[in-house]
XYZ file of C-alpha atoms in Angstrom:
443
model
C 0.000 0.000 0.000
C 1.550 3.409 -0.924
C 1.823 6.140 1.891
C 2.530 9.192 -0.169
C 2.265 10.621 -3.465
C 5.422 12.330 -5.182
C 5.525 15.753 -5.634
C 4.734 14.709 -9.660
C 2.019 12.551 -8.631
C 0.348 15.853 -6.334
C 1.284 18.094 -9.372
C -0.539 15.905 -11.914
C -3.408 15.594 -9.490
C -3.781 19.513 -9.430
C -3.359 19.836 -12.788
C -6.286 17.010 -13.781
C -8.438 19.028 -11.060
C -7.983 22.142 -13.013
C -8.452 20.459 -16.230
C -12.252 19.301 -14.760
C -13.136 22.714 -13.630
C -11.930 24.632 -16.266
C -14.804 24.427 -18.753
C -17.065 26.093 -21.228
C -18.396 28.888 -18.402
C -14.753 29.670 -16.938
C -14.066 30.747 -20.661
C -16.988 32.292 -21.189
C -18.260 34.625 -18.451
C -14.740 36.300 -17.448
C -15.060 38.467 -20.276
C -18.319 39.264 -19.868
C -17.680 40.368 -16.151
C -14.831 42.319 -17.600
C -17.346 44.153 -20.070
C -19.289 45.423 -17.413
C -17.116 46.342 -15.085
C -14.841 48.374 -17.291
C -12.184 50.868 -14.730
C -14.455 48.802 -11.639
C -11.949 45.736 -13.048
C -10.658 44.943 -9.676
C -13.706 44.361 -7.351
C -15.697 42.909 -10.060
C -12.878 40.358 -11.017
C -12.407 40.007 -6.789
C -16.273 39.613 -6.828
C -16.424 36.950 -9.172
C -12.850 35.214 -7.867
C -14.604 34.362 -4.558
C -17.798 32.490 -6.176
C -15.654 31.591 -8.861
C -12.531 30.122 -7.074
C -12.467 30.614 -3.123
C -15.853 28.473 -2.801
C -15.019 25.488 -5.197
C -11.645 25.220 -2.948
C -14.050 25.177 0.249
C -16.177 22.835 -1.544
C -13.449 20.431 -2.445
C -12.315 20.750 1.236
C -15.616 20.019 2.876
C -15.777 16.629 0.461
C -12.699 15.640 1.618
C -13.497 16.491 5.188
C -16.758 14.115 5.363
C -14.701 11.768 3.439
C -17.470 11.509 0.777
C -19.107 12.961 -2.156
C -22.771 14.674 -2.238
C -24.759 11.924 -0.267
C -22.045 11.938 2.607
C -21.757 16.063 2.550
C -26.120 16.302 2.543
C -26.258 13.101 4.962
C -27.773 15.166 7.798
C -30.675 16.169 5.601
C -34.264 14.251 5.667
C -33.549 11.305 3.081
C -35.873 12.768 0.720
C -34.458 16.566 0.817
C -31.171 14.928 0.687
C -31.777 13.127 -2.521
C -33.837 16.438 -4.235
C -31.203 18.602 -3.817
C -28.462 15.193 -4.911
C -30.524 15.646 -7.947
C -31.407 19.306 -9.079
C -27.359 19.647 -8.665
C -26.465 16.734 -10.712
C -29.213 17.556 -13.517
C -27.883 21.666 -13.469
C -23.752 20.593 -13.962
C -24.546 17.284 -15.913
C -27.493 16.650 -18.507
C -29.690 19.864 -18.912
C -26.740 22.621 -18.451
C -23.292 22.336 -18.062
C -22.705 18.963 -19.760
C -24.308 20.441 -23.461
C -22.579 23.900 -22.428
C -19.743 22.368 -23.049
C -20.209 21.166 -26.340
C -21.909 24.589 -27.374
C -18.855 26.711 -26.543
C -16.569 24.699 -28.217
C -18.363 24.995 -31.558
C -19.119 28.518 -30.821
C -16.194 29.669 -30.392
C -13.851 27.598 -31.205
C -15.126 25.850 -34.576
C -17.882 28.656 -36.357
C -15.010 30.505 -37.407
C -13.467 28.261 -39.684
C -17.363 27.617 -40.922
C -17.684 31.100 -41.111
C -14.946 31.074 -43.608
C -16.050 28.237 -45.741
C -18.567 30.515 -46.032
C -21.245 27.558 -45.628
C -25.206 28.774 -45.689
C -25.843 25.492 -42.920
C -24.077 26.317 -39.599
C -26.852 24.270 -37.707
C -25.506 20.827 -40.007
C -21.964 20.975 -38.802
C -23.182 22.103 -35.524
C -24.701 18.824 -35.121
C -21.631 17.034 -36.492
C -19.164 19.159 -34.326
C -22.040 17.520 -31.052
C -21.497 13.908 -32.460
C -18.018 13.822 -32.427
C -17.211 15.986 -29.340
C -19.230 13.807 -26.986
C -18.664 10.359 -28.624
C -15.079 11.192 -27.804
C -16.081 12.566 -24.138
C -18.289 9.573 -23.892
C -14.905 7.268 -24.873
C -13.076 8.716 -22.329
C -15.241 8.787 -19.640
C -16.041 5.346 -19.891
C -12.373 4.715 -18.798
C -12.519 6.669 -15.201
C -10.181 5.093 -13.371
C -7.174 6.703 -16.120
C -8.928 9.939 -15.543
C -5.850 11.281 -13.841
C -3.155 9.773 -16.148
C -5.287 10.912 -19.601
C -5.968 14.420 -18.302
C -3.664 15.428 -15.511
C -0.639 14.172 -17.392
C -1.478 14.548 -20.857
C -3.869 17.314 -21.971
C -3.589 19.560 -18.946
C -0.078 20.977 -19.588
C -0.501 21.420 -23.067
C -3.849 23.257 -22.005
C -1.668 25.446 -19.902
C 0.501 26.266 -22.308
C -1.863 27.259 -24.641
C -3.773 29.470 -22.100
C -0.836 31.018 -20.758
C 0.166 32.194 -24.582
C -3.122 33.922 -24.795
C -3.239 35.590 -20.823
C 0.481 36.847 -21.925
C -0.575 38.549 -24.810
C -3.573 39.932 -23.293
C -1.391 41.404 -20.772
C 1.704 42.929 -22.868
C -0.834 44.073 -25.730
C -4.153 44.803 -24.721
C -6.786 46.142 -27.291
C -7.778 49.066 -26.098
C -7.427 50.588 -22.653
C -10.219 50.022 -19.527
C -13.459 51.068 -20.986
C -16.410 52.711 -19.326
C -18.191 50.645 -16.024
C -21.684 49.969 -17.438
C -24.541 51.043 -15.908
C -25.847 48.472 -13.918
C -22.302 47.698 -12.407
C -21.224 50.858 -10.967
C -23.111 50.614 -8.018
C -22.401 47.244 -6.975
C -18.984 45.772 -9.280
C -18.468 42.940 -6.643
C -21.736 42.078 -6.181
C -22.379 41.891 -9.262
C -18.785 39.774 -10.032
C -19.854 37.594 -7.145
C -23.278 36.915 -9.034
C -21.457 36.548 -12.198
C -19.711 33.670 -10.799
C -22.599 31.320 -10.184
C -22.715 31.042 -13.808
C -19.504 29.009 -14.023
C -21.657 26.249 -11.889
C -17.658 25.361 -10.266
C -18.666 25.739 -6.843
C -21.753 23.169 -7.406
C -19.336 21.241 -9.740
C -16.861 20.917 -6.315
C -19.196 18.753 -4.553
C -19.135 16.799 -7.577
C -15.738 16.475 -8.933
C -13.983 16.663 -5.243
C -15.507 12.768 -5.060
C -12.948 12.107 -8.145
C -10.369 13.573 -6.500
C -10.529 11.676 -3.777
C -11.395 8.276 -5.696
C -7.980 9.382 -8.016
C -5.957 9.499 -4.545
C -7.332 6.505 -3.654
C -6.490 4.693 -6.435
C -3.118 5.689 -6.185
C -2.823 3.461 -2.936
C -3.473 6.083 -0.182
C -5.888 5.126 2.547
C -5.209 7.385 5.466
C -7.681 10.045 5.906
C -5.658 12.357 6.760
C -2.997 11.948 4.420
C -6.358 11.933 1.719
C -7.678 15.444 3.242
C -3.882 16.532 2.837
C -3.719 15.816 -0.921
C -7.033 16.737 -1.853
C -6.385 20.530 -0.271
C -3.086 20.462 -1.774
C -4.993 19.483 -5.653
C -7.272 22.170 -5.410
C -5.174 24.579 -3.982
C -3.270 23.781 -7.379
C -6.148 24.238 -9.132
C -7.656 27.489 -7.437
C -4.202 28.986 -8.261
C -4.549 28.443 -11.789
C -7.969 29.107 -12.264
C -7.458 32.504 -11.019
C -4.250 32.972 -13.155
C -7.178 31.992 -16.361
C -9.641 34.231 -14.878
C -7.647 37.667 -14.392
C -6.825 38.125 -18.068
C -9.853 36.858 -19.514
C -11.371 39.739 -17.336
C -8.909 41.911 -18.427
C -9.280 40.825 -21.790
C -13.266 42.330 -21.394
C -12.445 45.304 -19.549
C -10.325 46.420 -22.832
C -12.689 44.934 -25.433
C -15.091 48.183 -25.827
C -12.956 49.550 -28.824
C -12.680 46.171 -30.789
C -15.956 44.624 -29.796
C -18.217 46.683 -28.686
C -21.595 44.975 -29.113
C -20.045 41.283 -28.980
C -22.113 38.588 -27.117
C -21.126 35.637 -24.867
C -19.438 33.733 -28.054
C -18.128 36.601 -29.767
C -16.098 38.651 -27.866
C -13.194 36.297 -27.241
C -12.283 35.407 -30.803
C -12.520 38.332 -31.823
C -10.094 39.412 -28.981
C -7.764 36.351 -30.070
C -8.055 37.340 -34.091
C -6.474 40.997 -33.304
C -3.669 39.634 -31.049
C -2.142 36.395 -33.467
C -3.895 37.571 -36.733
C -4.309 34.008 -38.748
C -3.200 31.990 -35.927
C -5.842 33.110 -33.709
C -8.476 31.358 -34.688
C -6.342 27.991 -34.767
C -4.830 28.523 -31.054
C -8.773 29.489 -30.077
C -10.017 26.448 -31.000
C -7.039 23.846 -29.495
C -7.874 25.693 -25.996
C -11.608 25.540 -26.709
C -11.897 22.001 -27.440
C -8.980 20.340 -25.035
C -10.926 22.638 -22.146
C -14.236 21.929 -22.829
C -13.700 18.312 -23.107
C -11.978 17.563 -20.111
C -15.021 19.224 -18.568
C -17.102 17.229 -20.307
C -15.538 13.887 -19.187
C -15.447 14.775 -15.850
C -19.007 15.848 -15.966
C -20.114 12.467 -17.502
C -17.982 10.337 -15.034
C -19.456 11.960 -12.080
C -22.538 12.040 -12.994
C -22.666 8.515 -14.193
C -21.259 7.427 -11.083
C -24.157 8.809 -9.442
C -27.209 7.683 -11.094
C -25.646 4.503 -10.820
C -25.561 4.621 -7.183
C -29.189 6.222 -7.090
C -30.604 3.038 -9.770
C -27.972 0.033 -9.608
C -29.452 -1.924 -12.099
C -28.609 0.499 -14.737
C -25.236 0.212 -15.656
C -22.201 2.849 -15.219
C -21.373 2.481 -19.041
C -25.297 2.487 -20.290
C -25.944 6.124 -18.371
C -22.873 7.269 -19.495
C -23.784 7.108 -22.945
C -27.704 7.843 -22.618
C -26.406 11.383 -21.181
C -23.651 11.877 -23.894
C -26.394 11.374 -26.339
C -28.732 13.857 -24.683
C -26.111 16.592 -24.612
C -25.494 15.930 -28.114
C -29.130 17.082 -28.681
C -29.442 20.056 -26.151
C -25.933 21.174 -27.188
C -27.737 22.884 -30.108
C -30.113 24.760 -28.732
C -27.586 27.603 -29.142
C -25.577 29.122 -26.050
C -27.537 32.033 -25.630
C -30.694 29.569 -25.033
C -28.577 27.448 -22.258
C -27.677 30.400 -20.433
C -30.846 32.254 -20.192
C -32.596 29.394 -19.080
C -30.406 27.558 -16.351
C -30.100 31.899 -14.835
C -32.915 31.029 -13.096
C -32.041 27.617 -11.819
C -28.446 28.305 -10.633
C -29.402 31.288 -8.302
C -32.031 28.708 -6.859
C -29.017 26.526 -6.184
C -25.805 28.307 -5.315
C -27.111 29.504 -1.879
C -27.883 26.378 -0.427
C -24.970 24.646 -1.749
C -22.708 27.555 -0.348
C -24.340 27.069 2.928
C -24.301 23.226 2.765
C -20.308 23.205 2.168
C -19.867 25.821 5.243
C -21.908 23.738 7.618
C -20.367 20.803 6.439
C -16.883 21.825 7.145
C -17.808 22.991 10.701
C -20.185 19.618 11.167
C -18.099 18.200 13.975
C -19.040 20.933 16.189
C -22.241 21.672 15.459
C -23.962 19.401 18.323
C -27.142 18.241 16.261
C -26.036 18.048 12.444
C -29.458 17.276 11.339
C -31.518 20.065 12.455
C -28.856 22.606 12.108
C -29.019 21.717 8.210
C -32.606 21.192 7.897
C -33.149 24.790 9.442
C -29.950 26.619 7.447
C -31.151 24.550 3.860
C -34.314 25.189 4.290
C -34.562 29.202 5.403
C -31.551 29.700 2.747
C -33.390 28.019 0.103
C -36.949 29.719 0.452
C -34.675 32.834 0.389
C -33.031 31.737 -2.949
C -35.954 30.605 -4.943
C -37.635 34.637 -5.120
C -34.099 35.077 -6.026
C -34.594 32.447 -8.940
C -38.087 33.545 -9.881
C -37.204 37.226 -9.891
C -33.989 35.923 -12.662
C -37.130 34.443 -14.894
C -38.040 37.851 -15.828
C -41.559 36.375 -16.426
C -44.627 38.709 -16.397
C -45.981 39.070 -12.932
C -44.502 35.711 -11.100
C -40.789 37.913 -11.563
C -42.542 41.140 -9.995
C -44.828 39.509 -7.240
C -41.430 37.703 -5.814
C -39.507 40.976 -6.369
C -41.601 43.110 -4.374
C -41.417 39.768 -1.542
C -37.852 40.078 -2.168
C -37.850 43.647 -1.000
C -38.844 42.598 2.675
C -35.514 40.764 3.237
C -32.773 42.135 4.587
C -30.027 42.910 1.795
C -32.778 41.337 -0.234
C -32.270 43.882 -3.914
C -28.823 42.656 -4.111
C -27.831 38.847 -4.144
C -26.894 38.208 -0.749
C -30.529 38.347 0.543
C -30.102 34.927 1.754
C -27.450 35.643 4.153
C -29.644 36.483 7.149
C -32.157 33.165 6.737
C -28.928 31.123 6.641
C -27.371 32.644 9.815
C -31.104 32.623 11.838
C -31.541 29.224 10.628
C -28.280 27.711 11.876
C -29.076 29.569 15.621
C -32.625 28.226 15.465
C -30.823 24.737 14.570
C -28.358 25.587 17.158
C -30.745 26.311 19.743
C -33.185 23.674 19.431
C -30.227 21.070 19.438
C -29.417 22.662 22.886
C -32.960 22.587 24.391
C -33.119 18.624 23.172
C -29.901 17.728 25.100
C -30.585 19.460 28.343
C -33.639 18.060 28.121
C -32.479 14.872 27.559
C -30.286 15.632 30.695
């Protein structure tokens, strides 16, 4: 049995870690937070860092804490709470949202130009080609888990690197244009709204996924003791948080001093256009290499962990069947266009993120919380009745958005998108409390 992993080994492990995260959203929405914060660069980009990177390091800390993925870390929860919220975050980062993402953004932007200069009239046709292949190969690949680390840590993750850190360098030395102007809905709030921004990425829901194959990857390598497991796992993501946030910064840069060359470019547009001005012919050619090897790493990870759960949820279907029933469905959502998948999971990830941001801080203070169980149940389920007028406000549907805005308005801190804050803290006391009137009772 092996007691430690080489300083290699940890590397690799880090590096495959930041190859899972770093996906189709990390690329995306940087930029965009860079748009609209313009000269407010630095406490949007800190804004977005912290949902973006701090909280997928927590999350990957409380997994290896409880020594478990997302059953062990919602274990305190009522069975059938526990397994709702097990689902609606495996359904958001696999199937209906982050899984197809993936394969959107690396035709988008990484693949359209080159159709774009074929000059062909059906885009949609090698959309749908571009789908097959991607997640066939995704599918290939994550039917072969167990050389997760080996394929991606050791393989595609440093030539991803490279790749990315051509592109932040030359954003750096030779920006576009200089900070453009903080658009109006971001100069009163640039963290907040960086913060905000950050759900989008789905990493710190994606943590209490992918920290489980972290773990499993550590464990494969021989290691047993808990301890020396916790050790490792902090170490990986602390690899990975580091070079996440190296990505991050000059993508956001990369925004902020966009306004002269792309002015009016959407979520798909700005960045290869961006790329185009700083390596002329080669830009489009780079784009796509980092596109593709980051998305599909993503996508692999995606499909391993979540076909590791429904397995566990319905044994009798096998690992290798669900892996490709939900490579198939992403092929199909995958071309619903990006614009599409973003507008519609808005309104499910600010549902989310709360409760899973208060579910990884309970769970990394469990051992002294007294009773577990109803701490959680009151935290979960005061956060999450917060959360949802947060979700039904991001609909922007006729009347159901205003009648849960103008609820929204009675919370504290409630207009901006920490109005969940204050149900979290009074449910943990009430949890708190109530644990402490059951044991002197039971004294």
């Amino acid at each position: 049995m092996k007691t430690r992993l080489s300083g290699l080994e940890l590397l690799a492990l880090g590096f495959m870690t930041f190859a899972l995260f770093l996906g189709a959203g990390n690329i995306v929405f940087p930029p965009q937070v860079g748009i609209g914060a313009g000269t407010d660069f630095w406490p949007a980009a800190l804004g977005f860092l912290t949902t973006a990177v701090g909280l997928p390091l927590l999350g990957i800390l409380a997994v290896a804490r409880v020594g478990g993925g997302l059953e062990t870390l919602t274990a305190p929860l009522p069975r059938l709470a526990a397994l709702a919220f097990g689902l609606g975050i495996y359904l958001a980062i696999g199937p209906l949202f982050a899984l197809p993402r993936t394969g959107t953004v690396a035709f988008e932007m990484g693949m359209r130009p080159f159709v774009a200069l074929s000059g062909s009239a059906e885009p949609s046709l090698y959309s749908l080609l571009h789908s097959l292949l991607f997640f066939g190969l995704a599918t290939l690949l994550a039917l072969m888990p167990g050389r997760l680390m080996d394929i991606i840590g050791k393989w595609i993750t440093p030539l991803l690197i490279l790749l990315l850190g051509l592109i932040a360098l030359a954003t750096l030395v030779a920006p576009q244009g200089p900070l453009g102007e903080t658009q109006a809905g971001w100069r009163a709030a640039p963290f907040t709204e960086g913060f905000r921004n950050g759900y989008l990425t789905m990493d710190t829901l994606a943590s209490l996924v992918f920290g489980i194959l972290i773990v499993t990857a550590i464990r494969d390598r021989g290691i047993r003791e808990p301890r020396l497991i916790a050790r490792y796992t902090l170490g990986a993501g602390i690899i990975a948080a580091t070079c996440l946030a190296a990505v991050y910064l000059p993508l956001t840069y990369m925004g902020a001093t966009s306004h002269e060359l792309a002015a009016q470019a959407g979520s798909g547009e700005l960045i290869p256009a961006y790329v185009a001005a700083l390596f002329g012919p080669w830009g489009p050619v780079l784009l796509a290499a980092v596109i593709t090897l980051a998305c599909l790493t993503t996508a692999v990870g995606l499909l391993s962990a979540c076909g590791e759960y429904f397995h566990g949820l319905w044994p009798r279907l096998p690992y290798r069947l669900l892996v490709i029933a939900m490579g198939a469905f992403a092929t199909l959502v995958a071309n619903q266009g990006l614009e599409t998948l973003i507008r519609v999971s808005i309104p499910v990830l600010v549902t989310l993120y709360p409760p899973a941001i208060v579910l990884i801080l309970l769970s990394l203070i469990r051992p002294w919380l007294g009773d577990a169980p109803r701490v959680f149940a009151w935290a979960l389920s005061l956060t999450l009745a917060a959360s949802l007028l947060d979700g039904l406000v991001a609909t922007e549907l006729a009347g159901l958005a205003d009648t849960a805005r103008a609820l929204q308005r009675h919370l504290p801190l409630g207009e901006t998108s920490f109005g969940w804050l204050l149900p979290a803290l009074a449910g943990s006391l009430v949890g708190l409390a109530g644990g402490r009137r059951q044991r002197l009772r039971e004294a």
